PDB file of C-alpha atoms and ligand atoms in Angstrom:
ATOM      1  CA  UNK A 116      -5.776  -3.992 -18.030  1.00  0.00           C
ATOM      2  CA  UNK A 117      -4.754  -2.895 -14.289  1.00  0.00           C
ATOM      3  CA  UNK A 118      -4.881   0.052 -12.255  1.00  0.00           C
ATOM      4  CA  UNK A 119      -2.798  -0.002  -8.669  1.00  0.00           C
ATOM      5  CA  UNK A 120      -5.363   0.862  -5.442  1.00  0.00           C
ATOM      6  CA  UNK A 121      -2.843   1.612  -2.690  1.00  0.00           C
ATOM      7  CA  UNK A 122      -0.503  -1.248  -2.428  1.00  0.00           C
ATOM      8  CA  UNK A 123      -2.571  -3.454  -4.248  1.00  0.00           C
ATOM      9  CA  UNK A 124      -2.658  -4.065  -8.084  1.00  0.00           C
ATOM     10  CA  UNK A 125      -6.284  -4.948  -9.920  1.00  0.00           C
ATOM     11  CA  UNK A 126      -5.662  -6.445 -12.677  1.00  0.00           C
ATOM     12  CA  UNK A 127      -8.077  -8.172 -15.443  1.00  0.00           C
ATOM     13  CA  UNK A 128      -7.065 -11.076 -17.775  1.00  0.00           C
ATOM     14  CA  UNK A 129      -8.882 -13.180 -20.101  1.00  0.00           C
ATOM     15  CA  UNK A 130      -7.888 -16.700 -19.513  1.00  0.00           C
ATOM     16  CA  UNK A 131      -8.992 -20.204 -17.440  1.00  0.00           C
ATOM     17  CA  UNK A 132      -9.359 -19.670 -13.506  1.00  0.00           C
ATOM     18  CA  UNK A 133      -7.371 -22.974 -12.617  1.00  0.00           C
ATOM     19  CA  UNK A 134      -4.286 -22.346 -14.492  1.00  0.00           C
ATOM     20  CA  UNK A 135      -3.858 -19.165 -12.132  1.00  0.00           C
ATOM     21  CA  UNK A 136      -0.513 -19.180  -9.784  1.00  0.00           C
ATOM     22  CA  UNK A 137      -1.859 -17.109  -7.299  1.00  0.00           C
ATOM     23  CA  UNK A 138      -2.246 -18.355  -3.372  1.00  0.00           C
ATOM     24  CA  UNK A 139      -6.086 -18.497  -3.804  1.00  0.00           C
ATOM     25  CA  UNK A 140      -8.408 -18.759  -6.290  1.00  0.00           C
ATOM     26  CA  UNK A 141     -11.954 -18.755  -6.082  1.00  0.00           C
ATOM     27  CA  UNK A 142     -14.787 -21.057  -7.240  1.00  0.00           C
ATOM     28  CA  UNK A 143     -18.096 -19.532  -8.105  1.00  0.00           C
ATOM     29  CA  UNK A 144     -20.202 -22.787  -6.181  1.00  0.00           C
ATOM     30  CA  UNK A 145     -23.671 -23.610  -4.909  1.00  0.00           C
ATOM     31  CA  UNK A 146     -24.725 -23.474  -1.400  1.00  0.00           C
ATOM     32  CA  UNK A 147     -24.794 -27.493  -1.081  1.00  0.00           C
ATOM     33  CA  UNK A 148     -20.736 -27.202  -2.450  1.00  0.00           C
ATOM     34  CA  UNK A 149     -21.921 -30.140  -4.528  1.00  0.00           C
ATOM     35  CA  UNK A 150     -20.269 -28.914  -7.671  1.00  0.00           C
ATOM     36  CA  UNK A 151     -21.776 -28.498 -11.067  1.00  0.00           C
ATOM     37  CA  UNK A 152     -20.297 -26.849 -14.785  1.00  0.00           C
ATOM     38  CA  UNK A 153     -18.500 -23.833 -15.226  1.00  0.00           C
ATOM     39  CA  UNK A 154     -15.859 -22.836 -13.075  1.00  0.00           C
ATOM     40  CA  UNK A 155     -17.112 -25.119 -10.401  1.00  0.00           C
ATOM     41  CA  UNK A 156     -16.728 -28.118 -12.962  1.00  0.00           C
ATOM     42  CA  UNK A 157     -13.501 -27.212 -13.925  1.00  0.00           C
ATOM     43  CA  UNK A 158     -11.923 -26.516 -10.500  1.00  0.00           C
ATOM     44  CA  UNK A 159     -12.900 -29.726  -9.214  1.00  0.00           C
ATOM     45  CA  UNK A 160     -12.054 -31.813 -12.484  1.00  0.00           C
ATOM     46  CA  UNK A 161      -8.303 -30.583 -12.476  1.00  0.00           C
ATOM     47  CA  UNK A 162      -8.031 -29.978  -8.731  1.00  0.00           C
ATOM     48  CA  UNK A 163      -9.019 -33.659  -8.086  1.00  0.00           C
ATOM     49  CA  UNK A 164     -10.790 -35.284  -5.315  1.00  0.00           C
ATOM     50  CA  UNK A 165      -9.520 -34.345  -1.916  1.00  0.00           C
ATOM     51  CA  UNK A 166     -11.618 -30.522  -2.598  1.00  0.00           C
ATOM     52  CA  UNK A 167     -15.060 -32.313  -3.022  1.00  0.00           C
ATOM     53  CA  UNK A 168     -14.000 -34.731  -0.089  1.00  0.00           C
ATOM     54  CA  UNK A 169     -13.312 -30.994   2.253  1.00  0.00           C
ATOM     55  CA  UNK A 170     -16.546 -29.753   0.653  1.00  0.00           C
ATOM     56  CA  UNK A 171     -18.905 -32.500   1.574  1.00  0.00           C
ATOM     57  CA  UNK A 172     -16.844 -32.260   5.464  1.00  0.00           C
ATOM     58  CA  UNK A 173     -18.158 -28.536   5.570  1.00  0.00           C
ATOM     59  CA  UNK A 174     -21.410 -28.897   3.864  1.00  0.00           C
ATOM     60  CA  UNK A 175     -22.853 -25.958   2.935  1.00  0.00           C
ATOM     61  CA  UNK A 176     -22.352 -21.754   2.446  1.00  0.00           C
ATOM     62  CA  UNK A 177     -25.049 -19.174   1.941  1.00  0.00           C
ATOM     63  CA  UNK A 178     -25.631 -17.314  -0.824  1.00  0.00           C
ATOM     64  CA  UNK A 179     -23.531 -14.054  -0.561  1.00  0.00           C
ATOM     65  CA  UNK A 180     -20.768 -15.734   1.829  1.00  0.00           C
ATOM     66  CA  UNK A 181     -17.225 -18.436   1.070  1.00  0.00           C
ATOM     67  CA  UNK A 182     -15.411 -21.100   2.743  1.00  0.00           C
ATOM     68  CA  UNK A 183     -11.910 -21.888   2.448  1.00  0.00           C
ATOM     69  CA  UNK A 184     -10.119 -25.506   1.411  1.00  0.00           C
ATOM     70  CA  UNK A 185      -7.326 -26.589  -0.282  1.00  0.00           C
ATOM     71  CA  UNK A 186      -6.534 -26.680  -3.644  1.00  0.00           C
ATOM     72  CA  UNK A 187      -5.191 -30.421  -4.407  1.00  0.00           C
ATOM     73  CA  UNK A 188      -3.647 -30.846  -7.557  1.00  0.00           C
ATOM     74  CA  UNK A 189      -4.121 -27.165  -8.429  1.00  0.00           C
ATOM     75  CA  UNK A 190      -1.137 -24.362  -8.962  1.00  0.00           C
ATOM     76  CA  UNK A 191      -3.076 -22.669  -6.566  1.00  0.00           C
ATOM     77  CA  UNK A 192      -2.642 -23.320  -2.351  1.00  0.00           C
ATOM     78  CA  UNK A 193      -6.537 -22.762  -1.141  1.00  0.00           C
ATOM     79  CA  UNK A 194      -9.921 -22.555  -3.212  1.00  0.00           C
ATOM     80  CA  UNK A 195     -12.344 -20.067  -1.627  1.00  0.00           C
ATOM     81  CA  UNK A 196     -15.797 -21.447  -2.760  1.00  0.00           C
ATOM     82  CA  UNK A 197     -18.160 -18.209  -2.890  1.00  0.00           C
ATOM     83  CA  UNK A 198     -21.686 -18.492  -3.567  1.00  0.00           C
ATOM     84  CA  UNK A 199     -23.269 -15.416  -5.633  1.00  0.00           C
ATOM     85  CA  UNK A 200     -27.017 -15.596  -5.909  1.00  0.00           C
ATOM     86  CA  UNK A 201     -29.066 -16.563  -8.963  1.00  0.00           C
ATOM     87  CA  UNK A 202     -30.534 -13.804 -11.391  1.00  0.00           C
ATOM     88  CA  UNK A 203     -33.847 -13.494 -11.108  1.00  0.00           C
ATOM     89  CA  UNK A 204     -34.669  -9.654 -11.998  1.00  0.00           C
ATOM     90  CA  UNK A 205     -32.664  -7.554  -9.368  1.00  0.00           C
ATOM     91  CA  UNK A 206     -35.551  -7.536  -6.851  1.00  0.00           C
ATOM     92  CA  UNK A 207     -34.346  -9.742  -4.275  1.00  0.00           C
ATOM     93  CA  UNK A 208     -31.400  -8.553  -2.788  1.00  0.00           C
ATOM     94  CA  UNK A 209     -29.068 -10.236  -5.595  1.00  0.00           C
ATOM     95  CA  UNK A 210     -26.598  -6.658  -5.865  1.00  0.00           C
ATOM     96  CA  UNK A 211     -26.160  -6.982  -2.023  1.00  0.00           C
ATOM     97  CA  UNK A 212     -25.887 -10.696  -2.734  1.00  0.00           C
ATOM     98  CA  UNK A 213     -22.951 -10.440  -5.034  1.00  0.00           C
ATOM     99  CA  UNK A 214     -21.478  -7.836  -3.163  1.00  0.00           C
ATOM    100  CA  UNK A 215     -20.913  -9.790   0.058  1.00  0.00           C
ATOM    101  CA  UNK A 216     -19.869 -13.191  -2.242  1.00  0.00           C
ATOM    102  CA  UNK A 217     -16.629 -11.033  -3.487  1.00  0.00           C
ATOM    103  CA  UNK A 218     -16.128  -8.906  -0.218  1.00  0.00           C
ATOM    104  CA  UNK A 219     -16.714 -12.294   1.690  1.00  0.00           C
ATOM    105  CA  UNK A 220     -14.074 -14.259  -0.641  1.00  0.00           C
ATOM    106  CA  UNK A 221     -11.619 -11.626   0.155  1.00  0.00           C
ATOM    107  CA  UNK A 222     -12.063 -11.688   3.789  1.00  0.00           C
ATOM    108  CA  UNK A 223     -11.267 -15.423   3.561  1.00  0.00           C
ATOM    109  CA  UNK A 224      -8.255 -14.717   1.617  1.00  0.00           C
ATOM    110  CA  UNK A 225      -7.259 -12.314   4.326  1.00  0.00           C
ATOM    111  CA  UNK A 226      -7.880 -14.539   7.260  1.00  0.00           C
ATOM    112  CA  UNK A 227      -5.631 -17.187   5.749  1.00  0.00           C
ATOM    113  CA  UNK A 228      -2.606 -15.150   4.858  1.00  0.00           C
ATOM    114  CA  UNK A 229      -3.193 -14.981   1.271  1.00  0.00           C
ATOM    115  CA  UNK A 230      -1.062 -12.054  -0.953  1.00  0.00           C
ATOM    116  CA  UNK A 231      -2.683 -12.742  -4.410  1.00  0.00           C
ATOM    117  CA  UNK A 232      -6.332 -13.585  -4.959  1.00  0.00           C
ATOM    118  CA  UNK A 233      -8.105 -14.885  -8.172  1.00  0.00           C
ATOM    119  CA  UNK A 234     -11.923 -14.261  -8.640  1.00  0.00           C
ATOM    120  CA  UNK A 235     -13.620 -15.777 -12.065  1.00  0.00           C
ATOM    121  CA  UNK A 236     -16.841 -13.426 -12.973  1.00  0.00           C
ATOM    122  CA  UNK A 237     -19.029 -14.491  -9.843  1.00  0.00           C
ATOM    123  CA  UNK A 238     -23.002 -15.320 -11.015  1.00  0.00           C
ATOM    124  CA  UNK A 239     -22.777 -14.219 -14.568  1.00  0.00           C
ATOM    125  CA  UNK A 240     -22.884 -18.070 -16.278  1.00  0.00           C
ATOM    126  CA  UNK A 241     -25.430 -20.750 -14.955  1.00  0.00           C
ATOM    127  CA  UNK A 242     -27.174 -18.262 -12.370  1.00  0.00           C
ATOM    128  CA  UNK A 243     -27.602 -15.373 -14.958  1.00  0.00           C
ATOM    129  CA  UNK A 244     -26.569 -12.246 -13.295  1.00  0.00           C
ATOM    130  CA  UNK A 245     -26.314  -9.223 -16.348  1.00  0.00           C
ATOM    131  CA  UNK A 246     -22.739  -8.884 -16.642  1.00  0.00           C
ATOM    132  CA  UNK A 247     -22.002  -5.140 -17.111  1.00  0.00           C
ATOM    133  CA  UNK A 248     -24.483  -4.787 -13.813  1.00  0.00           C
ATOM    134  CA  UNK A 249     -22.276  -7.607 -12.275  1.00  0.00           C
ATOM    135  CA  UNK A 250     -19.007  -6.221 -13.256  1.00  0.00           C
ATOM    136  CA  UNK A 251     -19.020  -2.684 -11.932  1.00  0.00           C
ATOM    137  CA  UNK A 252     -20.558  -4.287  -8.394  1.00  0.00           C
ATOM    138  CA  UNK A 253     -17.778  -6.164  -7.880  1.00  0.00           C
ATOM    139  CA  UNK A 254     -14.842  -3.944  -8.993  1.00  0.00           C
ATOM    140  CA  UNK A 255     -16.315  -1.280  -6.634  1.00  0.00           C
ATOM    141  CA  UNK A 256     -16.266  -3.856  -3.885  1.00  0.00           C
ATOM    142  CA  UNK A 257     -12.857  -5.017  -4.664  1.00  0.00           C
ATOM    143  CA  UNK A 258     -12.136  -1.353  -4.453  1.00  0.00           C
ATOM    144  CA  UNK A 259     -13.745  -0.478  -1.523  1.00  0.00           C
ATOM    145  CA  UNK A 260     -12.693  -3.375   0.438  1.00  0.00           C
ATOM    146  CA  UNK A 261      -9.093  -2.708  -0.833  1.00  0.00           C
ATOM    147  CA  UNK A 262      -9.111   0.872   0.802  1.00  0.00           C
ATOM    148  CA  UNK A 263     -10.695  -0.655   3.808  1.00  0.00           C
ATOM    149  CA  UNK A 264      -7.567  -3.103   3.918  1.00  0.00           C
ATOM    150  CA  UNK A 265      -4.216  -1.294   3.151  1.00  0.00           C
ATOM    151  CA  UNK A 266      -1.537  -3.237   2.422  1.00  0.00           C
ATOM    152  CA  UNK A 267      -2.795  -6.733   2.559  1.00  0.00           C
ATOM    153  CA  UNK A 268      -3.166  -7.929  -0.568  1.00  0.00           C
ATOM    154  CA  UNK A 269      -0.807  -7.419  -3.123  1.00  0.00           C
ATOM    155  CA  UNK A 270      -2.633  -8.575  -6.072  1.00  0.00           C
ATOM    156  CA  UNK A 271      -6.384  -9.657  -6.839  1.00  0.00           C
ATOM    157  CA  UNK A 272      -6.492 -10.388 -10.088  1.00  0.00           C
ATOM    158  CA  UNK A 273      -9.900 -11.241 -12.501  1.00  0.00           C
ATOM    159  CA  UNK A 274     -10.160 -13.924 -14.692  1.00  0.00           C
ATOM    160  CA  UNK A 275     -12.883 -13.794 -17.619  1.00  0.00           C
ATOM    161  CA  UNK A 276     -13.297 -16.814 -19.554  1.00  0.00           C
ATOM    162  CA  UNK A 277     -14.090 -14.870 -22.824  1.00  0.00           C
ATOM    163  CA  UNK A 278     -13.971 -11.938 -24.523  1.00  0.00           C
ATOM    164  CA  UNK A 279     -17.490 -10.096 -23.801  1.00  0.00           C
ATOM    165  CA  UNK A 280     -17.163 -10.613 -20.211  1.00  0.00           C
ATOM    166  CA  UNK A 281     -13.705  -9.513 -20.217  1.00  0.00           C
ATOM    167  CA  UNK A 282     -14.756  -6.043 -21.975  1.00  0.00           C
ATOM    168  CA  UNK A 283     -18.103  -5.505 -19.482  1.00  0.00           C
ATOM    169  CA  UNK A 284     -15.563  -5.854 -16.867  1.00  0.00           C
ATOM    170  CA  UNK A 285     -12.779  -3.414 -18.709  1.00  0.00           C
ATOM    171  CA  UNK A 286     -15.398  -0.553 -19.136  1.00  0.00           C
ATOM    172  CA  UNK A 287     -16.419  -0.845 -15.693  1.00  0.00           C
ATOM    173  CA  UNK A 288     -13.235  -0.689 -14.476  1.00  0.00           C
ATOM    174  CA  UNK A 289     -12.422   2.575 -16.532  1.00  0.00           C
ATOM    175  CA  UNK A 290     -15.336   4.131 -15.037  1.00  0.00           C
ATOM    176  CA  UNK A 291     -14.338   2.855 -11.312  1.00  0.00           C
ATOM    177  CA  UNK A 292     -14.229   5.936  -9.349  1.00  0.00           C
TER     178      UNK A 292
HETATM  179  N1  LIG B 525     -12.167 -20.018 -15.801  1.00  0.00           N
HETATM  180  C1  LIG B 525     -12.693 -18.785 -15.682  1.00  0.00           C
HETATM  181  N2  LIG B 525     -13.975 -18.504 -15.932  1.00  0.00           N
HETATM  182  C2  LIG B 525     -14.762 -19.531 -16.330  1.00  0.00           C
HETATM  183  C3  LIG B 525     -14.304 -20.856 -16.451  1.00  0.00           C
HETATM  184  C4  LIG B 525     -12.924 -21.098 -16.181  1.00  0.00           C
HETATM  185  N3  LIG B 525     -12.373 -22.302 -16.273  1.00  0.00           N
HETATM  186  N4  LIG B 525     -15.348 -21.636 -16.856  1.00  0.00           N
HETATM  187  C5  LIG B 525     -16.421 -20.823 -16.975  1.00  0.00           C
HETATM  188  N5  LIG B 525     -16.076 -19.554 -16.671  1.00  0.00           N
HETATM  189  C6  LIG B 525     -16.902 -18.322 -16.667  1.00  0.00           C
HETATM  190  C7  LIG B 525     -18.253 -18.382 -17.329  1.00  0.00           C
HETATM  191  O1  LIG B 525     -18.099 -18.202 -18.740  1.00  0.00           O
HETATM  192  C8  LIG B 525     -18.949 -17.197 -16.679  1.00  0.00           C
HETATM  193  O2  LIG B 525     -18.521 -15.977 -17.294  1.00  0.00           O
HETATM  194  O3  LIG B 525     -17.209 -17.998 -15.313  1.00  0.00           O
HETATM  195  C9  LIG B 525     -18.393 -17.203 -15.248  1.00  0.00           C
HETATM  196  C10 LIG B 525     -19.307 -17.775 -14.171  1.00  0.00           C
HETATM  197  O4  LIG B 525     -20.040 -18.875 -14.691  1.00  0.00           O
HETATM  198  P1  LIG B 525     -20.439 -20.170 -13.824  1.00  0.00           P
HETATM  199  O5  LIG B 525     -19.234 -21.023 -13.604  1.00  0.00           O
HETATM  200  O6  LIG B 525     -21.610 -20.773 -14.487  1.00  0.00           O
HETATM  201  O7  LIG B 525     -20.820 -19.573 -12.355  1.00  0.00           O
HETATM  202  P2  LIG B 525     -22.207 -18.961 -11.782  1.00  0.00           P
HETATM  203  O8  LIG B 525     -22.966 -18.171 -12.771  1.00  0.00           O
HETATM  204  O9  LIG B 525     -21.812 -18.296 -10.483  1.00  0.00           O
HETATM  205  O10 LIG B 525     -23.098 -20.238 -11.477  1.00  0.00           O
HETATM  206  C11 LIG B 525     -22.794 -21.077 -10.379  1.00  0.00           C
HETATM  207  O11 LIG B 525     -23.049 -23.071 -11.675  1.00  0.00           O
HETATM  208  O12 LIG B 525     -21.463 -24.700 -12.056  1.00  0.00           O
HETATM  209  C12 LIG B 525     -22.540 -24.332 -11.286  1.00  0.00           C
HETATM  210  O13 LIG B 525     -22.095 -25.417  -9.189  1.00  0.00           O
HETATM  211  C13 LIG B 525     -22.161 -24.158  -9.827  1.00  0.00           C
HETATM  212  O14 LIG B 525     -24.440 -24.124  -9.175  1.00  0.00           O
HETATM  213  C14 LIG B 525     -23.296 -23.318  -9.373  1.00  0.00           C
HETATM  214  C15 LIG B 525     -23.534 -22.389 -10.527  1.00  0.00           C
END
């Protein structure tokens, strides 16, 4: 599924974050960048060593911000490690939280020179964030930060790893004003 915002194309696949030829793609990490399962297991398993050695150089990212490093063995040319907050009920400031992880992560794609951008579902595995509630905050932030930004990305594309998660995100993209 895909629907064009200005210049820029949306677009929703089912499939594996790491196989994605795109300039960036984006890890859903902790705030130590220590890696873990999940997408973070996965990026750092086929990207190889020289990512964990840039992580431990930087050290650390807040909750609802990204930092940039390469991508070593990758098809990809930079990971942007985001860090969405952990679920725990709504009441403390996780919506903003998520928000600013995916309009951060695009902001880092921005600064260096990326065209095409790939996001796995941000906070909706380990740290438990609902996924339809997940799913239509960060399509409207794509969105919004997309009309905010004409013309400078040409593609960010979302990557759910199954099925369920790929539909939460398909209805709230349908319903994206
Ligand atoms: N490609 C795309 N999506 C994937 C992949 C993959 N290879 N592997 C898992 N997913 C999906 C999960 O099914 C879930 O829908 O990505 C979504 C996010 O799940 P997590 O990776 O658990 O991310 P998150 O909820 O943000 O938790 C982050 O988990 O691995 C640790 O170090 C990480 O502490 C951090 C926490």
């Amino acid at each position: 599924m895909e629907r064009t915002i200005g210049t820029t194309r949306l677009v929703l696949v089912e499939g594996d974050i790491t196989e994605q030829r795109v300039d960036a793609i984006v890890n859903a990490a902790n705030s130590r960048l220590a890696g873990g399962g999940g997408v973070d297991g996965a990026i750092h398993r086929r990207g190889g060593p020289s990512i964990m050695e840039e992580c431990r150089r930087i050290g650390g990212c807040p909750t609802g911000s990204a930092v940039v490093t390469g991508a070593g063995n990758l098809p990809a040319r930079w990971v942007v490690h985001a860090v969405g907050p952990v679920w725990s009920g709504g009441k403390r400031g996780e919506d903003d939280l998520l928000a600013s992880a995916w309009r951060e992560s695009l902001e880092r794609a921005r600064e260096i020179g990326a065209r095409t951008v790939a996001f796995p579902s941000l906070s909706t595995g380990a740290y438990r964030f609902p996924v339809d509630r997940a799913a239509r905050i960060a399509l409207g932030t794509v969105r919004d930060w997309i009309l905010e930004h004409p013309d400078v990305l040409d593609e960010v594309r979302v990557v759910l790893f199954d099925r369920a998660t790929y539909d939460a995100y398909a209805a709230a993209l349908a319903d994206l004003p």
